[in-house]
Coordinates of N, CA and C in Angstrom, one line a residue:
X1303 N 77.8 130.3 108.4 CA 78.8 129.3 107.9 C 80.2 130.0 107.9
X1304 N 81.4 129.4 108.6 CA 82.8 129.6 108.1 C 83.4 129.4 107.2
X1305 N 83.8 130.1 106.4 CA 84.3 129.3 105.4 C 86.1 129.6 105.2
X1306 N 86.4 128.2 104.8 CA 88.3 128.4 105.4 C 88.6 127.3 103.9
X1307 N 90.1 128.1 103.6 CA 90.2 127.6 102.6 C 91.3 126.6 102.9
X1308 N 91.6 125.2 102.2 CA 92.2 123.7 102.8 C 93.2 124.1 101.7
X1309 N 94.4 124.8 102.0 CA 95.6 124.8 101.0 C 96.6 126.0 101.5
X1310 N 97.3 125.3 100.9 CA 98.7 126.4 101.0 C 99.4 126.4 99.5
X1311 N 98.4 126.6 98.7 CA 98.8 127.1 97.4 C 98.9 128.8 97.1
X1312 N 99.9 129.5 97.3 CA 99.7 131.2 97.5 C 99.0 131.7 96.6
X1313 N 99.1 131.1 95.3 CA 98.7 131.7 94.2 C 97.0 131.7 93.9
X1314 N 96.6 130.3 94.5 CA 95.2 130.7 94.5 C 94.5 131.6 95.8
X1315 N 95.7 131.1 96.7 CA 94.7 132.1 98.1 C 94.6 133.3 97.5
X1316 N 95.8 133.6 97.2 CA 95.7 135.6 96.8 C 94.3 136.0 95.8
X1317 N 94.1 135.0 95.0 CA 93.1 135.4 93.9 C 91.7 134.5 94.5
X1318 N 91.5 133.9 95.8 CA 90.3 133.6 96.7 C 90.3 135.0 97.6
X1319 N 91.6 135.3 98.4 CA 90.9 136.4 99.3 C 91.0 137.6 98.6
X1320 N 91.0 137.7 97.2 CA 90.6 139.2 96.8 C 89.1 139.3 96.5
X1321 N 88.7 138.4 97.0 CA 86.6 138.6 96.8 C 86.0 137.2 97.0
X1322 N 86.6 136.3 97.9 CA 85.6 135.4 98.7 C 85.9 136.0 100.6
X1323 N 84.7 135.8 100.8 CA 84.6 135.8 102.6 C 85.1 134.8 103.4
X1324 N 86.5 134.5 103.2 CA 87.4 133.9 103.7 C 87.2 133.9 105.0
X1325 N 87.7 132.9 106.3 CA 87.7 133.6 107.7 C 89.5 132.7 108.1
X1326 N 89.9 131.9 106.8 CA 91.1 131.9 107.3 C 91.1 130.2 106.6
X1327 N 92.5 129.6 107.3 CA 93.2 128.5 106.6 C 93.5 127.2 106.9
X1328 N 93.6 126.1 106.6 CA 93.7 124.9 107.4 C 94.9 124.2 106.3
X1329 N 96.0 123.7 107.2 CA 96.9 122.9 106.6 C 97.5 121.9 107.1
X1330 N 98.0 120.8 106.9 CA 98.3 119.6 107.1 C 99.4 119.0 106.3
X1331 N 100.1 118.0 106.9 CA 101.5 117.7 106.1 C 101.2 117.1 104.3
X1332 N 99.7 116.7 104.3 CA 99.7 116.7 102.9 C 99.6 117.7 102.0
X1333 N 98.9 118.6 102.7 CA 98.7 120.4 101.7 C 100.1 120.9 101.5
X1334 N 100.8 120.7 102.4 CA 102.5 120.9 102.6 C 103.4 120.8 101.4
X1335 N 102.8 119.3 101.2 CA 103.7 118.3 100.5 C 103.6 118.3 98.8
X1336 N 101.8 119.1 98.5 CA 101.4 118.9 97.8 C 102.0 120.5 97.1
X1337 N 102.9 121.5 98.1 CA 102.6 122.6 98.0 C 104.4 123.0 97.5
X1338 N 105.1 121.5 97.5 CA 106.1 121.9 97.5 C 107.2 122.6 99.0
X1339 N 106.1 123.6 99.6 CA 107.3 124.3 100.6 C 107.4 123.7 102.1
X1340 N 108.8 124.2 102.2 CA 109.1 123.4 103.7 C 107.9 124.8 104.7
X1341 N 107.3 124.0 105.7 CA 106.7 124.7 107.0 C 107.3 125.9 106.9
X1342 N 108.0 126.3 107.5 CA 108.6 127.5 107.9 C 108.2 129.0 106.9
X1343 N 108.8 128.0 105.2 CA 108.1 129.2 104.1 C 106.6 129.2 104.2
X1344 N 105.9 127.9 103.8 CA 104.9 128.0 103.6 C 103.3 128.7 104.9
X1345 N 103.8 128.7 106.0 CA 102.9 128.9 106.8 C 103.4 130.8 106.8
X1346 N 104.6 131.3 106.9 CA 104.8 132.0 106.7 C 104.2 133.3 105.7
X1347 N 104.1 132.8 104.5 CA 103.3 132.7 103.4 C 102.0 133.2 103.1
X1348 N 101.5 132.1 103.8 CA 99.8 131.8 104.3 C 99.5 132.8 104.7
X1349 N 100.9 133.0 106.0 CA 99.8 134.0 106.9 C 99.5 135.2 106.2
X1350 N 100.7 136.0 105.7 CA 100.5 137.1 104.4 C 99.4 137.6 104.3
X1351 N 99.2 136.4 103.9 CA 97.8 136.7 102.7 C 96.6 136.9 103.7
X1352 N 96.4 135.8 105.1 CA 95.2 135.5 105.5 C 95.2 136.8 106.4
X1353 N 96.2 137.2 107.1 CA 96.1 138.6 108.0 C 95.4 138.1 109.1
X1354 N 94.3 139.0 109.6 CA 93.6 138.4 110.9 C 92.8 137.2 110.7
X1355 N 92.7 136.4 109.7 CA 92.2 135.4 109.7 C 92.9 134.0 110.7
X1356 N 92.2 133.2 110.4 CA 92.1 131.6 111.3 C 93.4 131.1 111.1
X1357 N 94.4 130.7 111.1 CA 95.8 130.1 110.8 C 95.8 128.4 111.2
X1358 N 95.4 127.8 110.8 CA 95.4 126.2 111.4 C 96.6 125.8 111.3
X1359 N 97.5 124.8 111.9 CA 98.4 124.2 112.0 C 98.7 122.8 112.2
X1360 N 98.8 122.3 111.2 CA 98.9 120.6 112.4 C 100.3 120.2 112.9
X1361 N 100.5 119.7 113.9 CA 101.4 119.2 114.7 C 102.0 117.7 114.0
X1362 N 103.0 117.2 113.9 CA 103.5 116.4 113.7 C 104.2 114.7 114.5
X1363 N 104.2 115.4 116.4 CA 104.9 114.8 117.3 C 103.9 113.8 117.6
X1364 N 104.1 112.7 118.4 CA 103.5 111.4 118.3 C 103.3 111.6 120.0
X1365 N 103.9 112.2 121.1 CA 103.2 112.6 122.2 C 103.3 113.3 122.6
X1366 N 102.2 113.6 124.2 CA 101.8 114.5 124.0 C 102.7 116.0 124.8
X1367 N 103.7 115.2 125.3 CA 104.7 116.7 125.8 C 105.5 117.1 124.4
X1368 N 105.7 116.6 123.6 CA 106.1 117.2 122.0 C 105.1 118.2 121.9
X1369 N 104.1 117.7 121.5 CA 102.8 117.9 121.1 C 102.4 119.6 121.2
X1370 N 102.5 119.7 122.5 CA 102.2 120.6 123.2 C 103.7 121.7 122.8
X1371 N 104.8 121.2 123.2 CA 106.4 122.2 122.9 C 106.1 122.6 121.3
X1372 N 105.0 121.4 120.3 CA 105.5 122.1 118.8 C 104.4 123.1 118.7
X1373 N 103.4 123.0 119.4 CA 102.4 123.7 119.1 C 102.9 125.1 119.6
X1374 N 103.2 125.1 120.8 CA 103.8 126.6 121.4 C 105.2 127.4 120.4
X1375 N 105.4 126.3 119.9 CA 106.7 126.9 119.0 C 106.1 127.2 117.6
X1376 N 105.6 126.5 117.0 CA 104.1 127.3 116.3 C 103.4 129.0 116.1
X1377 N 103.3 128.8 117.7 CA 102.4 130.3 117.7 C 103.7 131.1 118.0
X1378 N 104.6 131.1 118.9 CA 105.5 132.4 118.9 C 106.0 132.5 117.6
X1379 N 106.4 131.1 116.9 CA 108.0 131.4 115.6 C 107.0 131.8 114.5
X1380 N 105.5 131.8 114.2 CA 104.9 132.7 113.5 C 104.2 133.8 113.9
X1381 N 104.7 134.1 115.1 CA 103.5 135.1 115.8 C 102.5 135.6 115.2
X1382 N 101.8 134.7 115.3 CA 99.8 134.2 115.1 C 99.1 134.5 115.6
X1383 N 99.5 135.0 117.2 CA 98.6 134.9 118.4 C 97.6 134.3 118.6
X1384 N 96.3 135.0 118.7 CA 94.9 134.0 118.8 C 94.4 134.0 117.8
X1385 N 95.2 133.8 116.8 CA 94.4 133.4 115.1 C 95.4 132.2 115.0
X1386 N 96.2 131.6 116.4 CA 96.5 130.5 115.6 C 95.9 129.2 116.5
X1387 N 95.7 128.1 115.7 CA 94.8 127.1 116.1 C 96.1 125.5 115.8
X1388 N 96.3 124.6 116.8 CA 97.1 123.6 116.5 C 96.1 122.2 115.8
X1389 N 96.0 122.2 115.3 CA 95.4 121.1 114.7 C 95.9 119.5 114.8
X1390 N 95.4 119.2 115.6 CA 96.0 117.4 116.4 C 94.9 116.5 116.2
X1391 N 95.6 115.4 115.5 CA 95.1 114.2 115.2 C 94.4 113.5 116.6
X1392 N 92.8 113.0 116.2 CA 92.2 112.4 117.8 C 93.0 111.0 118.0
X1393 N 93.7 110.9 118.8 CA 94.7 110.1 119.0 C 95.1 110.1 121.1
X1394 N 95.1 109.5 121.6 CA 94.9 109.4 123.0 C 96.1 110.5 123.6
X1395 N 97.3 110.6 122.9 CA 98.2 111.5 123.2 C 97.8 113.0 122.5
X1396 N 97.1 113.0 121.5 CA 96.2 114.0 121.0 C 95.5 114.6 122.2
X1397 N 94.8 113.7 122.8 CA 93.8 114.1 123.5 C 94.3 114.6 124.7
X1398 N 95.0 114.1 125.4 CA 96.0 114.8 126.1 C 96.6 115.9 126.1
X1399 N 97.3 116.3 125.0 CA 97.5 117.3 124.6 C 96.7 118.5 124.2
X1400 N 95.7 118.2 124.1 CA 94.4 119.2 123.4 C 94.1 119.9 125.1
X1401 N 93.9 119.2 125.9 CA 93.9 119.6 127.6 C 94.2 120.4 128.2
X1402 N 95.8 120.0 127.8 CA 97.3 121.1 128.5 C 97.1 122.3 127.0
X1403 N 97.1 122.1 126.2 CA 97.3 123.5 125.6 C 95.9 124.4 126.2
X1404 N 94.7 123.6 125.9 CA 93.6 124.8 126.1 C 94.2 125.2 128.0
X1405 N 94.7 124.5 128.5 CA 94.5 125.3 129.8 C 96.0 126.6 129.7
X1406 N 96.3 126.1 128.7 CA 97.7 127.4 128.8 C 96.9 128.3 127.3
X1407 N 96.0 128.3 127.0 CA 95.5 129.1 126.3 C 95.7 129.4 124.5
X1408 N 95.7 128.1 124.3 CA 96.0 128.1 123.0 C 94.8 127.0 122.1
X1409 N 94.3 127.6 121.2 CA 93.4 127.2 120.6 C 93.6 125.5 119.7
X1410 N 92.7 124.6 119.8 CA 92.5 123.8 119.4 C 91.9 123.6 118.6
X1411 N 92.4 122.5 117.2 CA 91.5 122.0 116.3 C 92.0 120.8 116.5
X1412 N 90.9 119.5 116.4 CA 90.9 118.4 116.3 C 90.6 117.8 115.0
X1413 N 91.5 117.1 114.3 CA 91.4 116.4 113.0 C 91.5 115.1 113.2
X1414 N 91.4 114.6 111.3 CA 91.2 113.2 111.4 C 89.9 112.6 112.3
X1415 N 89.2 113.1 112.1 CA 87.5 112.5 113.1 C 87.0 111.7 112.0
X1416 N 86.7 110.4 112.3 CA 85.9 109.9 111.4 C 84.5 109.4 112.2
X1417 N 84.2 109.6 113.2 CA 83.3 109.3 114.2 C 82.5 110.3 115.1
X1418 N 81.3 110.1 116.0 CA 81.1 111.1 116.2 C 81.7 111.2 117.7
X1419 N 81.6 109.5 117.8 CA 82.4 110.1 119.3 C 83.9 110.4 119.5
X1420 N 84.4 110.7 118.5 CA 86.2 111.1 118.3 C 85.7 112.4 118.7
X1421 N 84.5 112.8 117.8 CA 84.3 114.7 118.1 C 84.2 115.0 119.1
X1422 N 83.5 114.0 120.3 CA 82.4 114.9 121.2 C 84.0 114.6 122.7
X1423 N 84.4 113.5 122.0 CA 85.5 113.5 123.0 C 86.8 114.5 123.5
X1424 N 86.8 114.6 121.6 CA 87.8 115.9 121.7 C 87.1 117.2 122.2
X1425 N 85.7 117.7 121.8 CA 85.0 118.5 122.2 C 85.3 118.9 124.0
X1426 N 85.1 117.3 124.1 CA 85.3 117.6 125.9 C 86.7 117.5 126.1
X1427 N 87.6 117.8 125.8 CA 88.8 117.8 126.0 C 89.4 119.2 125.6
X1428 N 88.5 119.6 125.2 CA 88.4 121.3 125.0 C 88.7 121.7 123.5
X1429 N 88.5 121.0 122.4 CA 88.9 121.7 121.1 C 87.5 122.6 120.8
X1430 N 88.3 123.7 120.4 CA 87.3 124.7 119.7 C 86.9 124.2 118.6
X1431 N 87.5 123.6 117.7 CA 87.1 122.8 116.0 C 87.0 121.3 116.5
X1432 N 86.0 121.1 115.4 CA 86.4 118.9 115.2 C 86.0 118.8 113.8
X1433 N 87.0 118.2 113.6 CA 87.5 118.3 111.8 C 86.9 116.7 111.4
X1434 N 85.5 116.4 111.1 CA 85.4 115.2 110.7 C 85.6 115.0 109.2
X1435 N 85.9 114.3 108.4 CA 86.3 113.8 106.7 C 85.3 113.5 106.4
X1436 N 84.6 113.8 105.4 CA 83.4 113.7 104.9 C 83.7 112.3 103.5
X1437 N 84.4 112.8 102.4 CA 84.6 111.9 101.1 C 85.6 110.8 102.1
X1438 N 86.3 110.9 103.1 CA 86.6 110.0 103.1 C 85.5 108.9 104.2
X1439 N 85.1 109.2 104.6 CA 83.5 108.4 105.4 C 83.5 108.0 104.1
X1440 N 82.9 108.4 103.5 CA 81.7 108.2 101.9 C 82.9 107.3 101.4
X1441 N 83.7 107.5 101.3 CA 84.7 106.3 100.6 C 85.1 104.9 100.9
X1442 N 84.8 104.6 102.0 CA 84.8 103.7 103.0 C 83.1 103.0 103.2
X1443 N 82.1 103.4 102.1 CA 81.0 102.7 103.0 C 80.6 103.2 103.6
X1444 N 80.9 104.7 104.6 CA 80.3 104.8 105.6 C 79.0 106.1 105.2
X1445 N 79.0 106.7 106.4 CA 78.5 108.0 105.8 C 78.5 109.2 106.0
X1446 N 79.3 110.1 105.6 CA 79.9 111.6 105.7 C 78.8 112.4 106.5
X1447 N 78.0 112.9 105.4 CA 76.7 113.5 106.0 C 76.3 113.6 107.0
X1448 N 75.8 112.3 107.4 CA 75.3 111.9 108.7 C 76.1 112.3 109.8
X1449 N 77.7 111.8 109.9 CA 78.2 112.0 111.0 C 78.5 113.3 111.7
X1450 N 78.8 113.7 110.4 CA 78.5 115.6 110.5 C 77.4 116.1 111.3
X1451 N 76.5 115.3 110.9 CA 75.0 115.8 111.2 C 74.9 115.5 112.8
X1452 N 75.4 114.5 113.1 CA 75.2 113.6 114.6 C 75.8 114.8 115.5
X1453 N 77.5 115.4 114.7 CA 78.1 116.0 115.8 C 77.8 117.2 116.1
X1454 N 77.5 118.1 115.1 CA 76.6 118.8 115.6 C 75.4 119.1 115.9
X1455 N 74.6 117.8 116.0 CA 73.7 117.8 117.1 C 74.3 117.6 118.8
X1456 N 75.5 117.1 118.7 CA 76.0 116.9 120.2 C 76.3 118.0 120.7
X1457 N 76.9 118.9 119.9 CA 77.5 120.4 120.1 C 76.0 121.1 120.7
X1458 N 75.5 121.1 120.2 CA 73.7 121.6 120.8 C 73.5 121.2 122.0
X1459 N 73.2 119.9 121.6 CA 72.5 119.5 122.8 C 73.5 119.2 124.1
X1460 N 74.4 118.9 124.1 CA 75.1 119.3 125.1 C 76.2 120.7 125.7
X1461 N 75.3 121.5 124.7 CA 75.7 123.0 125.2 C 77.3 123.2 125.4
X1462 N 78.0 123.0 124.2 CA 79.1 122.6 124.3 C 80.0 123.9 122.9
X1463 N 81.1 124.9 123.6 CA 81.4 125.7 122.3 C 81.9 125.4 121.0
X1464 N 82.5 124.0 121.1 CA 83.2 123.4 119.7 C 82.6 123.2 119.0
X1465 N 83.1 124.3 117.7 CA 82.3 124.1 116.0 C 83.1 122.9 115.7
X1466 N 81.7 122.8 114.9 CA 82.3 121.3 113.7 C 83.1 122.3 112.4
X1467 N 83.8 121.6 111.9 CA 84.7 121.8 110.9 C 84.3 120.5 110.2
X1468 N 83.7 120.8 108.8 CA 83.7 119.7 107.8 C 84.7 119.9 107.1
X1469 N 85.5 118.7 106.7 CA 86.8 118.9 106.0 C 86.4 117.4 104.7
X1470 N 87.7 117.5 104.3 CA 87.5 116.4 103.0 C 86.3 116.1 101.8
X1471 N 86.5 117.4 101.2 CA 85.2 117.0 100.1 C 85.5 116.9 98.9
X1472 N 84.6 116.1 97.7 CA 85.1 116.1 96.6 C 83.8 116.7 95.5
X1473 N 82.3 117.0 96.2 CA 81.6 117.7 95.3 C 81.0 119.1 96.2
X1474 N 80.5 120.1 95.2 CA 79.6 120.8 95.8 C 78.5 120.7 96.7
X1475 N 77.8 119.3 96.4 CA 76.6 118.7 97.3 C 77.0 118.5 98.4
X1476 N 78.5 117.8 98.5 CA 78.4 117.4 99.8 C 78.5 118.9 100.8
X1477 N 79.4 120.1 99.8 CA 79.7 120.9 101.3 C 77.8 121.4 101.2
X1478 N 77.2 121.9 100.2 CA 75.5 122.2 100.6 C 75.1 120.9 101.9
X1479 N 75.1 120.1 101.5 CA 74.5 118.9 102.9 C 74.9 118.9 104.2
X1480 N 76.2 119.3 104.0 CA 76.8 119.8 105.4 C 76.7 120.8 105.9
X1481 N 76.3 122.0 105.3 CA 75.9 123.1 105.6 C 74.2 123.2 106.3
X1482 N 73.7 122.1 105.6 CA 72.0 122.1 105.9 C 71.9 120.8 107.1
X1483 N 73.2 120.5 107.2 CA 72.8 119.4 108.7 C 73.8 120.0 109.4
X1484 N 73.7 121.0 110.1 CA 74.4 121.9 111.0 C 75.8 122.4 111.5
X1485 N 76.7 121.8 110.2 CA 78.4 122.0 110.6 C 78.4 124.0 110.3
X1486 N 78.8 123.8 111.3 CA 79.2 125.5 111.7 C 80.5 126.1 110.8
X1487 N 81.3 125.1 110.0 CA 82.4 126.0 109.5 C 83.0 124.5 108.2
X1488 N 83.2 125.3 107.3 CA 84.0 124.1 106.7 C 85.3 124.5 105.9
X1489 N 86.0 123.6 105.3 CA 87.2 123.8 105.4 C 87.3 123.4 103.5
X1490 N 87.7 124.0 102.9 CA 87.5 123.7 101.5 C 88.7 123.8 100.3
X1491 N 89.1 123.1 99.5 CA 89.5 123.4 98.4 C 89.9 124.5 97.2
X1492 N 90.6 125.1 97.0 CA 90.2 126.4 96.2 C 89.6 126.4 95.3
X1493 N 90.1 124.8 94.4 CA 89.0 124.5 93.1 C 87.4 124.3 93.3
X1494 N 87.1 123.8 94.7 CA 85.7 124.1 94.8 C 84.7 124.6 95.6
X1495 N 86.0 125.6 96.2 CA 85.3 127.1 96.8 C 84.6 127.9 95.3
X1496 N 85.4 127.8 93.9 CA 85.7 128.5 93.0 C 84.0 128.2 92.5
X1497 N 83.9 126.4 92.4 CA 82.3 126.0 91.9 C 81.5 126.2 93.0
X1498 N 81.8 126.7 94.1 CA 80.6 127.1 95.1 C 80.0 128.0 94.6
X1499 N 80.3 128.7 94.2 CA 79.5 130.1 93.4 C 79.2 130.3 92.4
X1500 N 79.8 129.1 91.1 CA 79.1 129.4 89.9 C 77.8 128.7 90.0
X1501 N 77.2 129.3 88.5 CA 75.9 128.6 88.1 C 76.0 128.7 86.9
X1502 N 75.3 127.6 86.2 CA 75.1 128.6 84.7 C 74.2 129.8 84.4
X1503 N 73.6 129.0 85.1 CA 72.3 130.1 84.7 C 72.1 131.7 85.5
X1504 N 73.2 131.6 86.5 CA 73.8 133.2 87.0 C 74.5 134.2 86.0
X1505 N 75.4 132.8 84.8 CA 75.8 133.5 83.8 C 75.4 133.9 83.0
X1506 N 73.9 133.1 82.4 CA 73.2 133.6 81.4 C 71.9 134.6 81.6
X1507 N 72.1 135.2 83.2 CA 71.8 136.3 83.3 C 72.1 137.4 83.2
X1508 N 73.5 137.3 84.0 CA 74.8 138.5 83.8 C 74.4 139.0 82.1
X1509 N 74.9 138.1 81.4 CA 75.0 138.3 80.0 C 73.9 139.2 79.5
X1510 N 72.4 139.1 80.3 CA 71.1 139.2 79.8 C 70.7 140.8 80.1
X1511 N 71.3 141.0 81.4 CA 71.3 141.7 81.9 C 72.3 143.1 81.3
X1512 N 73.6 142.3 80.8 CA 74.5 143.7 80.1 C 73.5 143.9 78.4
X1513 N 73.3 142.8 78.1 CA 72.5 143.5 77.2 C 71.2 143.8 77.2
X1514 N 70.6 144.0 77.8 CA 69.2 144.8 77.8 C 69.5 146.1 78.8
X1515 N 70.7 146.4 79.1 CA 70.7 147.7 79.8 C 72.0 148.4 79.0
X1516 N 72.7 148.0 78.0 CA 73.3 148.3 76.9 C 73.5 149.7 77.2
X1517 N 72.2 150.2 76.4 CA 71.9 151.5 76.1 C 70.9 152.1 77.4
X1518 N 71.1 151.7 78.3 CA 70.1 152.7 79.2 C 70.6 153.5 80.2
X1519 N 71.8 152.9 80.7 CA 72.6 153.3 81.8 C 73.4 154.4 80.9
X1520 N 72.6 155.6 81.9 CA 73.2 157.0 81.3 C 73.9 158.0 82.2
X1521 N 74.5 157.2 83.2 CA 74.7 158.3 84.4 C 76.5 158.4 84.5
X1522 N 76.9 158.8 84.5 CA 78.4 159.2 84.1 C 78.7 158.5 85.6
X1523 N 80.1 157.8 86.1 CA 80.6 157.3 87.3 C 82.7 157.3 87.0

């Protein structure tokens, strides 16, 4: 499993990548918006902290010769190299665009999937990622889980290199479910990257554990 953190909040990445196994970052004009900083500071920022990690980007342009110019201006004006990924909405000018960059050599992520054939489409259009929404499926009636589950079974069985990227979650269950129906990477929250790892009962061992070894640990360090 990949695990990538969904923010451009500096203050928690710094205190996520000093001891989670981070592989890097995904942002979008709401993380943006939500972050206070104009693009320029904020991905700047990001990168800081993430170093050789994953850099995601989303594009803003509505076609696909934009599309393609913001993405390339992207990877030079933060020189990212091949840790940077443009992230484009499945959208027919999307799709287009996802094409021309992979053939000039720039990595793709496909967002906003709510389907499985949005994924398998973008998949064949060459995105390395497909970013399906999980709470928001589940919010709508539909079903998160499942679709996740569908697309990467297509990624298999059609012997195809694009990871699924599960994005949009609002509990711990859902990223466990999506982990155990085959999404290869997910994209997460800092507040519940933070409850991925507690437990209580990890704590009421720790605790159990400093005292019954109190007094035994005799070795000078």
């Amino acid at each position: 499993m990949i695990y990538m953190a969904d923010t451009a909040d500096i203050k928690a990445l710094k205190e996520l990548y000093d001891f989670f196994p981070l592989e890097g970052v995904t942002t979008n004009p709401t993380i943006l918006k939500q972050s206070g900083m104009k693009l320029s500071v904020a991905i700047d920022e990001v990168s800081k902290i993430v170093g050789d990690g994953m850099m995601h980007v989303q594009v803003m342009s509505s076609t696909s010769d934009e599309i393609v110019k913001e993405a390339k201006k992207y990877k030079t004006y933060f020189d990212l190299g091949d840790n940077f990924y443009a992230k484009i909405p499945v959208f027919p000018e999307g799709f287009k665009a996802m094409r021309i960059l992979k053939d000039a050599g720039i990595k793709v992520t496909a967002t906003a999937i709510f389907t499985q054939q949005q994924a398998l489409v973008a998949a064949k259009a060459g995105a390395d990622f497909v970013a399906p929404y999980v709470s928001r499926l589940d919010n709508i009636s539909s079903h998160g889980i499942e679709v996740v589950r569908d697309i990467a079974r297509n990624m298999d069985e059609y012997k195809l290199d694009t990871k699924v990227l599960a994005a949009s979650f609002k509990t711990v269950d859902q990223i466990y479910r999506v982990s155990m129906n085959g999404s290869h990477s997910a994209t997460i929250s800092p507040d519940l990257l933070m409850q991925l790892i507690k437990h209580p009962m990890t704590d009421i061992s720790i605790a159990q554990f400093e005292k019954d070894g109190a007094d035994l640990y005799d070795i000078e360090f």
